[in-house]
Coordinates of C-alpha atoms in Angstrom, one line a residue:
Chain A
X27 CA -15.9 13.2 -19.7
X28 CA -19.0 13.2 -17.7
X29 CA -20.2 9.6 -17.6
X30 CA -23.7 8.3 -16.6
X31 CA -23.5 4.7 -15.2
X32 CA -26.9 3.0 -15.2
X33 CA -26.9 -0.3 -13.3
X34 CA -29.4 -3.0 -12.3
X35 CA -27.8 -5.3 -9.7
X36 CA -30.2 -7.9 -8.4
X37 CA -28.9 -7.1 -4.9
X38 CA -26.3 -4.7 -3.4
X39 CA -23.8 -7.5 -2.8
X40 CA -24.0 -9.1 -6.3
X41 CA -21.2 -9.3 -8.7
X42 CA -22.9 -6.6 -10.8
X43 CA -23.0 -4.2 -7.8
X44 CA -19.4 -4.8 -6.9
X45 CA -18.2 -4.5 -10.5
X46 CA -20.1 -1.2 -10.8
X47 CA -18.2 0.2 -7.8
X48 CA -14.9 -0.9 -9.5
X49 CA -16.0 0.6 -12.8
X50 CA -17.0 3.9 -11.4
X51 CA -13.7 4.1 -9.4
X52 CA -11.7 3.3 -12.5
X53 CA -13.4 6.1 -14.4
X54 CA -12.8 8.6 -11.6
X55 CA -9.1 7.6 -11.5
X56 CA -9.0 8.4 -15.2
X57 CA -10.2 11.9 -14.4
X58 CA -13.8 11.5 -15.5
X59 CA -16.8 12.6 -13.4
X60 CA -19.5 9.9 -12.9
X61 CA -23.1 10.0 -12.0
X62 CA -24.7 6.6 -11.1
X63 CA -28.3 5.5 -11.5
X64 CA -28.6 2.4 -9.4
X65 CA -32.1 1.4 -10.4
X66 CA -33.1 -1.1 -7.6
X67 CA -31.6 1.3 -5.0
X68 CA -33.7 4.1 -6.5
X69 CA -36.8 2.0 -6.3
X70 CA -37.2 2.6 -10.1
X71 CA -40.7 2.0 -11.4
X72 CA -40.3 0.2 -14.7
X73 CA -44.0 0.2 -15.9
X74 CA -45.3 2.8 -18.3
X75 CA -48.9 3.8 -17.4
X76 CA -51.2 6.6 -18.4
X77 CA -50.1 8.3 -15.1
X78 CA -46.7 9.2 -16.8
X79 CA -48.5 11.4 -19.3
X80 CA -51.6 12.6 -17.3
X81 CA -53.8 10.9 -19.9
X82 CA -57.5 10.3 -19.4
X83 CA -59.2 7.4 -21.2
X84 CA -57.5 5.8 -24.2
X85 CA -53.7 5.9 -24.1
X86 CA -51.7 6.1 -27.3
X87 CA -48.3 5.9 -25.8
X88 CA -46.1 7.7 -28.4
X89 CA -48.7 10.4 -28.9
X90 CA -49.3 11.0 -25.2
X91 CA -45.6 10.9 -24.4
X92 CA -44.8 13.4 -27.2
X93 CA -47.4 15.8 -25.9
X94 CA -46.3 15.4 -22.3
X95 CA -42.6 16.0 -23.4
X96 CA -43.5 19.1 -25.3
X97 CA -45.6 20.5 -22.5
X98 CA -43.2 19.7 -19.7
X99 CA -45.6 17.3 -18.0
X100 CA -43.4 14.2 -17.7
X101 CA -43.0 12.9 -14.1
X102 CA -40.0 14.1 -12.0
X103 CA -38.3 10.7 -11.9
X104 CA -38.3 10.5 -15.7
X105 CA -37.0 14.1 -16.3
X106 CA -34.3 13.6 -13.7
X107 CA -32.9 10.7 -15.7
X108 CA -33.3 12.7 -19.0
X109 CA -31.3 15.5 -17.4
X110 CA -28.5 13.1 -16.4
X111 CA -28.4 11.9 -20.0
X112 CA -28.2 15.4 -21.3
X113 CA -25.3 16.1 -19.0
X114 CA -23.4 12.9 -19.9
X115 CA -20.7 12.5 -22.6
X116 CA -20.9 8.8 -22.2
X117 CA -23.5 6.3 -21.0
X118 CA -22.8 2.9 -19.5
X119 CA -25.6 0.4 -19.3
X120 CA -24.6 -2.4 -16.9
X121 CA -26.7 -5.4 -16.1
X122 CA -26.8 -9.1 -15.7
X123 CA -28.1 -10.7 -18.9
X124 CA -31.4 -12.4 -18.2
X125 CA -33.0 -14.3 -21.1
X126 CA -30.5 -12.6 -23.4
X127 CA -31.7 -9.1 -22.6
X128 CA -31.9 -6.6 -19.8
X129 CA -33.6 -7.3 -16.5
X130 CA -37.1 -5.8 -16.5
X131 CA -36.2 -2.9 -14.2
X132 CA -33.6 -1.6 -16.8
X133 CA -35.9 -2.2 -19.7
X134 CA -38.4 -0.1 -17.9
X135 CA -35.8 2.6 -17.5
X136 CA -35.5 2.7 -21.3
X137 CA -39.3 2.5 -21.7
X138 CA -40.1 5.4 -19.4
X139 CA -37.1 7.7 -20.0
X140 CA -36.6 7.2 -23.8
X141 CA -40.0 8.6 -24.7
X142 CA -41.3 10.3 -27.7
X143 CA -40.1 13.9 -27.9
X144 CA -36.9 12.9 -26.2
X145 CA -35.3 9.8 -27.7
X146 CA -37.6 9.4 -30.7
X147 CA -40.2 11.3 -32.7
X148 CA -38.0 14.4 -32.8
X149 CA -37.5 16.3 -36.1
X150 CA -34.3 18.1 -37.0
X151 CA -34.5 21.7 -38.3
X152 CA -33.9 20.2 -41.8
X153 CA -37.2 18.3 -41.5
X154 CA -36.0 14.7 -41.2
X155 CA -36.6 12.6 -38.1
X156 CA -33.6 12.3 -35.9
X157 CA -32.8 8.6 -35.7
X158 CA -30.2 5.9 -36.4
X159 CA -27.1 7.9 -36.0
X160 CA -28.7 11.2 -34.9
X161 CA -30.7 12.1 -31.8
X162 CA -30.5 13.0 -28.1
X163 CA -27.4 10.8 -27.7
X164 CA -25.6 12.3 -30.7
X165 CA -21.9 13.0 -29.8
X166 CA -22.2 10.7 -26.8
X167 CA -20.5 7.3 -26.4
X168 CA -22.4 4.3 -25.1
X169 CA -21.1 1.0 -23.7
X170 CA -23.1 -2.1 -22.6
X171 CA -21.5 -4.1 -19.8
X172 CA -23.2 -7.4 -19.2
X173 CA -22.6 -10.6 -17.2
X174 CA -23.7 -14.1 -18.2
X175 CA -23.8 -17.4 -16.5
X176 CA -22.3 -19.2 -19.5
X177 CA -18.8 -19.0 -21.0
X178 CA -17.8 -16.5 -23.8
X179 CA -17.7 -19.3 -26.4
X180 CA -21.5 -19.7 -26.1
X181 CA -21.8 -16.1 -27.3
X182 CA -19.3 -16.4 -30.1
X183 CA -20.0 -16.4 -33.8
X184 CA -21.0 -20.0 -33.7
X185 CA -22.1 -20.2 -30.1
X186 CA -25.3 -21.9 -29.2
X187 CA -26.9 -18.7 -27.7
X188 CA -26.2 -16.6 -30.8
X189 CA -23.4 -14.1 -31.2
X190 CA -23.3 -11.4 -28.5
X191 CA -23.5 -8.3 -30.7
X192 CA -26.4 -9.7 -32.6
X193 CA -28.3 -10.8 -29.5
X194 CA -27.9 -7.3 -28.1
X195 CA -28.8 -5.7 -31.5
X196 CA -32.2 -4.4 -30.1
X197 CA -30.2 -2.5 -27.4
X198 CA -27.0 -1.6 -29.3
X199 CA -28.6 -0.6 -32.6
X200 CA -32.3 -0.4 -31.9
X201 CA -32.0 1.8 -28.8
X202 CA -28.6 3.4 -28.3
X203 CA -27.7 3.9 -32.0
X204 CA -31.3 4.8 -32.8
X205 CA -31.0 7.6 -30.3
X206 CA -27.8 8.8 -31.9
X207 CA -25.0 7.3 -29.7
X208 CA -21.6 6.2 -30.8
X209 CA -21.9 2.6 -29.6
X210 CA -18.9 0.5 -28.6
X211 CA -18.8 -3.3 -28.8
X212 CA -20.4 -4.7 -25.6
X213 CA -18.2 -5.8 -22.7
X214 CA -19.0 -9.4 -21.6
X215 CA -18.4 -10.7 -18.1
X216 CA -18.8 -14.5 -18.6
X217 CA -19.1 -17.3 -16.1
X218 CA -20.9 -15.1 -13.6
X219 CA -23.0 -17.9 -12.1
X220 CA -20.1 -19.6 -10.4
X221 CA -17.4 -17.0 -9.9
X222 CA -14.9 -17.1 -7.1
X223 CA -13.2 -14.1 -5.4
X224 CA -10.3 -14.6 -7.9
X225 CA -12.8 -14.5 -10.8
X226 CA -14.3 -11.4 -9.4
X227 CA -10.9 -9.7 -9.2
X228 CA -10.1 -10.8 -12.8
X229 CA -13.4 -9.5 -14.0
X230 CA -12.8 -6.1 -12.3
X231 CA -9.3 -5.9 -13.9
X232 CA -10.8 -6.7 -17.3
X233 CA -13.5 -4.0 -16.9
X234 CA -10.9 -1.4 -15.8
X235 CA -8.8 -2.2 -18.9
X236 CA -11.9 -1.9 -21.1
X237 CA -13.0 1.4 -19.5
X238 CA -9.6 2.9 -20.4
X239 CA -10.8 2.8 -24.0
X240 CA -14.3 4.4 -23.3
X241 CA -13.2 7.7 -24.7
X242 CA -11.3 6.6 -27.8
X243 CA -12.1 3.0 -28.8
X244 CA -13.5 2.5 -32.3
X245 CA -17.3 2.0 -32.2
X246 CA -19.4 -0.5 -34.0
X247 CA -19.7 0.8 -37.5
X248 CA -23.4 0.9 -37.9
X249 CA -24.8 2.4 -41.0
X250 CA -26.4 5.9 -40.8
X251 CA -30.0 6.1 -41.9
X252 CA -29.7 9.3 -43.9
X253 CA -26.7 7.9 -45.9
X254 CA -27.4 4.2 -46.5
X255 CA -31.2 3.8 -46.4
X256 CA -34.1 5.0 -48.4
X257 CA -37.7 4.5 -47.4
X258 CA -36.6 2.5 -44.3
X259 CA -34.6 -0.1 -46.3
X260 CA -31.0 -0.4 -47.4
X261 CA -30.4 1.4 -50.7
X262 CA -30.0 -1.2 -53.5
X263 CA -26.3 -0.4 -54.0
X264 CA -25.5 -0.7 -50.3
X265 CA -24.5 -4.2 -49.1
X266 CA -26.1 -5.6 -52.3
X267 CA -27.6 -9.0 -51.8
X268 CA -26.9 -9.0 -48.1
X269 CA -29.6 -9.6 -45.4
X270 CA -29.5 -10.2 -41.7
X271 CA -28.3 -7.9 -38.9
X272 CA -24.8 -7.9 -40.2
X273 CA -25.9 -5.9 -43.3
X274 CA -26.4 -2.9 -41.0
X275 CA -22.6 -2.7 -40.3
X276 CA -20.4 -0.8 -42.7
X277 CA -17.5 -2.6 -44.4
X278 CA -19.2 -6.1 -44.3
X279 CA -17.8 -6.5 -40.9
X280 CA -17.1 -10.2 -40.2
X281 CA -16.7 -11.4 -36.6
X282 CA -14.0 -14.1 -36.3
X283 CA -14.0 -16.9 -33.7
X284 CA -12.3 -15.8 -30.6
X285 CA -11.3 -12.5 -32.1
X286 CA -14.5 -10.4 -32.0
X287 CA -13.0 -7.3 -30.4
X288 CA -10.0 -7.4 -32.6
X289 CA -12.0 -7.7 -35.8
X290 CA -14.0 -4.7 -34.9
X291 CA -10.9 -2.6 -34.3
X292 CA -9.3 -3.8 -37.5
X293 CA -12.3 -2.8 -39.6
X294 CA -12.6 0.6 -38.1
X295 CA -8.9 1.4 -38.1
Chain B
X17 CA -55.8 -27.1 -27.3
X18 CA -55.5 -25.2 -24.1
X19 CA -53.9 -21.9 -24.9
X20 CA -52.3 -19.4 -22.5
X21 CA -52.5 -15.8 -23.8
X22 CA -50.1 -13.5 -22.0
X23 CA -50.6 -9.8 -22.9
X24 CA -49.2 -6.5 -21.9
X25 CA -51.5 -3.7 -23.2
X26 CA -50.4 -0.2 -22.1
X27 CA -54.1 0.5 -21.3
X28 CA -57.4 -1.4 -21.4
X29 CA -58.5 0.5 -24.6
X30 CA -55.3 0.1 -26.6
X31 CA -55.0 -1.7 -29.9
X32 CA -53.2 -4.5 -28.0
X33 CA -56.0 -4.9 -25.6
X34 CA -58.7 -5.0 -28.3
X35 CA -56.7 -7.3 -30.5
X36 CA -56.2 -9.7 -27.5
X37 CA -60.0 -9.9 -27.1
X38 CA -60.3 -10.7 -30.8
X39 CA -57.6 -13.3 -30.6
X40 CA -59.0 -15.1 -27.6
X41 CA -62.5 -15.1 -29.2
X42 CA -61.1 -16.5 -32.4
X43 CA -59.3 -19.3 -30.5
X44 CA -62.5 -20.2 -28.6
X45 CA -64.5 -20.3 -31.8
X46 CA -61.9 -22.8 -33.1
X47 CA -62.8 -25.0 -30.1
X48 CA -59.7 -24.2 -28.0
X49 CA -59.9 -23.2 -24.3
X50 CA -58.0 -20.1 -23.4
X51 CA -56.5 -18.7 -20.2
X52 CA -55.4 -15.0 -20.2
X53 CA -52.7 -13.3 -18.2
X54 CA -53.3 -9.6 -18.7
X55 CA -50.2 -8.4 -16.8
X56 CA -51.2 -4.7 -16.2
X57 CA -54.7 -5.8 -15.1
X58 CA -53.1 -8.3 -12.7
X59 CA -50.8 -5.6 -11.3
X60 CA -47.9 -7.9 -12.2
X61 CA -44.7 -7.1 -10.3
X62 CA -41.9 -7.3 -12.9
X63 CA -38.9 -6.9 -10.6
X64 CA -36.9 -9.9 -9.3
X65 CA -35.8 -9.3 -5.7
X66 CA -34.5 -11.5 -2.9
X67 CA -38.1 -11.6 -1.6
X68 CA -39.0 -14.0 -4.4
X69 CA -36.6 -16.6 -3.0
X70 CA -36.7 -15.8 0.8
X71 CA -32.9 -15.1 0.6
X72 CA -31.0 -13.4 3.3
X73 CA -27.9 -11.4 2.5
X74 CA -26.1 -12.0 -0.8
X75 CA -28.4 -13.1 -3.7
X76 CA -27.1 -15.4 -6.4
X77 CA -30.2 -15.4 -8.5
X78 CA -30.0 -18.7 -10.3
X79 CA -28.8 -20.6 -7.2
X80 CA -31.5 -19.0 -5.0
X81 CA -34.3 -19.5 -7.5
X82 CA -33.2 -23.1 -8.0
X83 CA -33.4 -23.8 -4.3
X84 CA -36.7 -22.0 -3.9
X85 CA -38.1 -24.0 -6.9
X86 CA -36.9 -27.3 -5.4
X87 CA -38.3 -26.5 -2.0
X88 CA -41.6 -25.1 -3.1
X89 CA -40.9 -21.7 -1.8
X90 CA -41.6 -19.5 -4.8
X91 CA -44.2 -16.8 -4.4
X92 CA -47.9 -17.6 -5.2
X93 CA -48.1 -15.1 -8.1
X94 CA -45.1 -16.9 -9.8
X95 CA -46.3 -20.4 -9.2
X96 CA -49.8 -19.5 -10.5
X97 CA -48.2 -18.5 -13.8
X98 CA -46.1 -21.6 -13.9
X99 CA -49.2 -23.7 -13.4
X100 CA -50.9 -21.9 -16.3
X101 CA -47.9 -22.8 -18.4
X102 CA -48.0 -26.4 -17.4
X103 CA -51.6 -26.6 -18.3
X104 CA -51.1 -25.0 -21.7
X105 CA -50.6 -26.7 -25.1
X106 CA -49.7 -23.3 -26.6
X107 CA -48.4 -20.0 -25.4
X108 CA -49.1 -16.7 -27.0
X109 CA -47.0 -13.7 -26.0
X110 CA -48.7 -10.5 -27.2
X111 CA -47.2 -7.1 -26.7
X112 CA -46.5 -3.7 -28.3
X113 CA -42.9 -3.7 -29.4
X114 CA -41.0 -1.1 -27.4
X115 CA -37.4 -0.5 -28.3
X116 CA -37.5 -3.7 -30.4
X117 CA -38.3 -5.9 -27.4
X118 CA -41.0 -6.5 -24.8
X119 CA -42.4 -3.8 -22.5
X120 CA -40.7 -4.1 -19.0
X121 CA -43.8 -5.7 -17.4
X122 CA -43.7 -8.7 -19.8
X123 CA -39.9 -9.0 -19.5
X124 CA -40.5 -9.2 -15.8
X125 CA -43.0 -11.9 -16.3
X126 CA -40.3 -13.9 -18.0
X127 CA -37.7 -12.9 -15.4
X128 CA -39.8 -14.0 -12.5
X129 CA -41.7 -17.0 -13.9
X130 CA -39.0 -18.6 -16.0
X131 CA -36.7 -19.3 -13.1
X132 CA -34.0 -21.9 -12.4
X133 CA -35.6 -25.2 -11.7
X134 CA -38.5 -24.5 -14.0
X135 CA -37.4 -23.0 -17.3
X136 CA -33.6 -23.6 -17.0
X137 CA -31.1 -25.4 -14.9
X138 CA -33.2 -28.6 -15.1
X139 CA -31.5 -31.9 -15.8
X140 CA -33.1 -34.7 -17.8
X141 CA -32.9 -38.3 -16.4
X142 CA -30.2 -39.0 -18.9
X143 CA -28.0 -36.3 -17.3
X144 CA -28.0 -33.5 -19.8
X145 CA -29.4 -30.1 -19.1
X146 CA -32.9 -29.6 -20.7
X147 CA -32.4 -26.7 -23.1
X148 CA -32.7 -25.5 -26.7
X149 CA -35.3 -27.8 -28.0
X150 CA -36.1 -29.5 -24.6
X151 CA -37.5 -28.2 -21.3
X152 CA -40.7 -27.2 -19.6
X153 CA -42.2 -26.0 -22.9
X154 CA -41.4 -29.2 -24.8
X155 CA -44.4 -30.3 -26.9
X156 CA -46.0 -26.8 -26.5
X157 CA -46.3 -24.3 -29.4
X158 CA -45.4 -20.6 -28.9
X159 CA -46.4 -17.6 -30.9
X160 CA -45.3 -14.0 -30.5
X161 CA -47.8 -11.3 -31.6
X162 CA -46.3 -7.9 -31.6
X163 CA -47.4 -4.4 -32.9
X164 CA -45.0 -1.7 -34.2
X165 CA -45.4 1.9 -35.1
X166 CA -43.4 1.5 -38.3
X167 CA -44.4 -0.4 -41.5
X168 CA -43.5 -4.1 -42.2
X169 CA -40.7 -3.1 -44.7
X170 CA -38.7 -1.6 -41.9
X171 CA -38.6 -5.1 -40.3
X172 CA -37.8 -6.9 -43.6
X173 CA -34.6 -8.6 -44.5
X174 CA -33.0 -5.2 -45.5
X175 CA -35.2 -3.0 -43.3
X176 CA -33.5 -0.3 -41.2
X177 CA -34.6 -1.8 -37.9
X178 CA -33.2 -5.2 -38.7
X179 CA -35.2 -8.3 -39.7
X180 CA -38.0 -9.2 -37.4
X181 CA -37.1 -12.8 -36.6
X182 CA -33.5 -11.7 -35.8
X183 CA -34.6 -8.8 -33.6
X184 CA -36.8 -11.1 -31.6
X185 CA -34.1 -13.9 -31.5
X186 CA -33.6 -13.4 -27.7
X187 CA -37.3 -14.1 -27.2
X188 CA -38.0 -16.7 -29.9
X189 CA -34.8 -18.6 -29.6
X190 CA -33.2 -17.5 -26.4
X191 CA -36.4 -17.8 -24.2
X192 CA -39.1 -19.9 -25.9
X193 CA -37.0 -22.4 -27.8
X194 CA -34.5 -22.5 -25.0
X195 CA -37.3 -23.7 -22.7
X196 CA -38.3 -26.3 -25.3
X197 CA -41.2 -24.7 -27.2
X198 CA -42.0 -25.3 -30.9
X199 CA -41.8 -21.7 -32.0
X200 CA -43.7 -20.2 -34.8
X201 CA -42.6 -17.2 -36.9
X202 CA -43.8 -14.0 -35.1
X203 CA -47.0 -12.3 -36.1
X204 CA -46.4 -8.6 -36.9
X205 CA -49.1 -5.9 -36.5
X206 CA -47.5 -2.9 -38.3
X207 CA -48.4 0.8 -38.4
X208 CA -49.9 0.6 -34.9
X209 CA -49.1 4.3 -34.1
X210 CA -51.5 5.7 -36.5
X211 CA -54.2 3.1 -37.0
X212 CA -57.8 3.9 -37.9
X213 CA -60.9 1.8 -37.0
X214 CA -60.5 0.2 -40.5
X215 CA -56.9 -0.7 -39.8
X216 CA -57.9 -2.2 -36.4
X217 CA -60.5 -4.4 -38.2
X218 CA -58.0 -5.5 -40.8
X219 CA -55.4 -6.2 -38.0
X220 CA -58.0 -8.3 -36.2
X221 CA -58.9 -10.3 -39.4
X222 CA -55.1 -10.9 -40.0
X223 CA -54.7 -12.1 -36.5
X224 CA -57.7 -14.4 -36.7
X225 CA -56.3 -15.9 -40.0
X226 CA -52.9 -16.4 -38.4
X227 CA -54.4 -18.1 -35.3
X228 CA -56.1 -20.6 -37.5
X229 CA -52.6 -22.0 -38.0
X230 CA -51.5 -22.1 -34.4
X231 CA -51.9 -25.8 -34.1
X232 CA -50.4 -26.9 -37.4
X233 CA -48.2 -24.2 -39.0
X234 CA -44.6 -25.2 -39.6
X235 CA -42.3 -23.7 -36.9
X236 CA -39.1 -21.9 -37.1
X237 CA -36.6 -24.7 -37.8
X238 CA -34.1 -23.9 -35.0
X239 CA -31.3 -26.4 -34.4
X240 CA -31.5 -28.7 -31.4
X241 CA -28.6 -28.4 -29.0
X242 CA -28.1 -32.1 -28.5
X243 CA -27.9 -32.7 -32.3
X244 CA -26.1 -29.8 -33.8
X245 CA -23.8 -28.4 -31.1
X246 CA -20.9 -29.6 -29.0
X247 CA -19.5 -27.8 -26.1
X248 CA -21.9 -24.9 -26.7
X249 CA -20.8 -24.3 -30.3
X250 CA -22.1 -25.5 -33.7
X251 CA -20.3 -28.7 -34.6
X252 CA -17.7 -28.2 -37.3
X253 CA -19.7 -30.1 -40.0
X254 CA -22.9 -28.1 -39.3
X255 CA -23.5 -24.9 -41.3
X256 CA -19.7 -25.0 -42.0
X257 CA -18.3 -21.5 -42.4
X258 CA -21.6 -19.8 -41.4
X259 CA -21.9 -17.4 -38.5
X260 CA -24.7 -15.0 -37.4
X261 CA -28.1 -15.8 -36.0
X262 CA -29.2 -17.5 -39.2
X263 CA -26.7 -20.3 -38.7
X264 CA -29.0 -21.5 -35.9
X265 CA -31.7 -22.4 -38.4
X266 CA -31.7 -25.7 -40.2
X267 CA -31.6 -25.9 -44.0
X268 CA -29.7 -22.6 -44.3
X269 CA -33.0 -20.8 -44.2
X270 CA -33.0 -17.7 -46.3
X271 CA -35.6 -15.0 -45.8
X272 CA -36.7 -13.3 -48.9
X273 CA -38.0 -9.7 -49.4
X274 CA -41.7 -9.7 -48.8
X275 CA -41.9 -13.5 -48.6
X276 CA -40.7 -14.2 -45.1
X277 CA -43.6 -16.3 -44.0
X278 CA -43.7 -18.2 -47.3
X279 CA -40.0 -19.0 -47.2
X280 CA -40.3 -20.5 -43.7
X281 CA -43.2 -22.7 -44.8
X282 CA -41.3 -23.8 -48.0
X283 CA -38.2 -24.8 -46.0
X284 CA -40.2 -26.8 -43.5
X285 CA -42.5 -28.4 -46.0

């Protein structure tokens, strides 16, 4: 596969930076080709402004971005990233979790690259909007790799922070699956605030093991919009009586304490 | 009350910008004082770098930020925002929802302002870490105001995007409640991609009505860490058998189709 690894290390010597080197090396050893977007090293500008779309006066972002996409007027730094995405068979988003989400620099990679006419607002030849199971990422796999200060239990089904897959739902479902990707369960690197050299080695080994499954692991079984929803809501006969983020997974997937990964595999097997 | 209104309009003529003007005016008419942080107008830098903490070589963000906080070495733009927060009795975060989260510029306001030694990593005199119901925002109210392209139903309990409160859990619970705030249910401005002048007027009236409750509306009943959790997980007798984000709300709060706001009020009444 051709893999695009997008990473946001807070500095070039951080655990995120060294794990990214390990991850890329592991993928190359498996025979994959890898492109890397190291956002801080690239000096990535995370802020959407009218300058991205050559707009004068009032900016309506989705309208302006759609026009700029259609007319080939997006800035070069944005189209370079879009081209990397088009070339990729798999996308890895790798970041330290800050306030239960991406650092701003990576959120701004999404905001500026995933514009209307590219990642949303695109109609299929059949007339429907390509979205939630269909889009520019269709046929591509996506994996989030994220490190946290706290232990894994704090991100478990009854963990104080909220369960990992649900915390990352805006990214996993709302961004990657929205744009059509086949989304894997996220890979957590816990205890990153106080890691030792031995911890870093163990984290690298875990990541390598996880990446061995990038091509074939069963994905999160999110429901496809065109099958299970009507007028932007779950059809009445689908997950009847269920609400909450979990209702958007097929098979009434239940996570089990300490066995998250396993449960996902079982359901999808 | 003294209210801090933090806003990230994509341009000064956007719906977000004009609604912020209406909102601030409404609060002043109610007798409140308001400070505004208009992040794009301030040229806010959203990217955390070693420069924030005067760190040489390897950067461990939470450690470096904690030291810089303790030694009064944070940059002036960050401490100015921290001072505004200290002065405020209520905080409004107002942004267009992009990819089911904040625009990068506002995420970077959180990343740079909510540092260790200020919003996390602070011990109480009794020895515990101030967090999830306690912290710098204790005694302060917080309201998220966010606009979306899609209709409200798409953010309902069975909406295709996921339910609004759960999508925003990383912000409402993981950031605002983590730092101690009394967090209100978010205020949604739907249909923002295609609004007319009449829609904008209606949105302004809705916002004004909502802001009338800023001081007294019942908050989201999130569970307090020191009461309902032990070792970072829900105690066995609390919400027994429940998992998912909803388990972190007291009273087994259930949202009901079309009656979200109402259900919250009923539970807390």
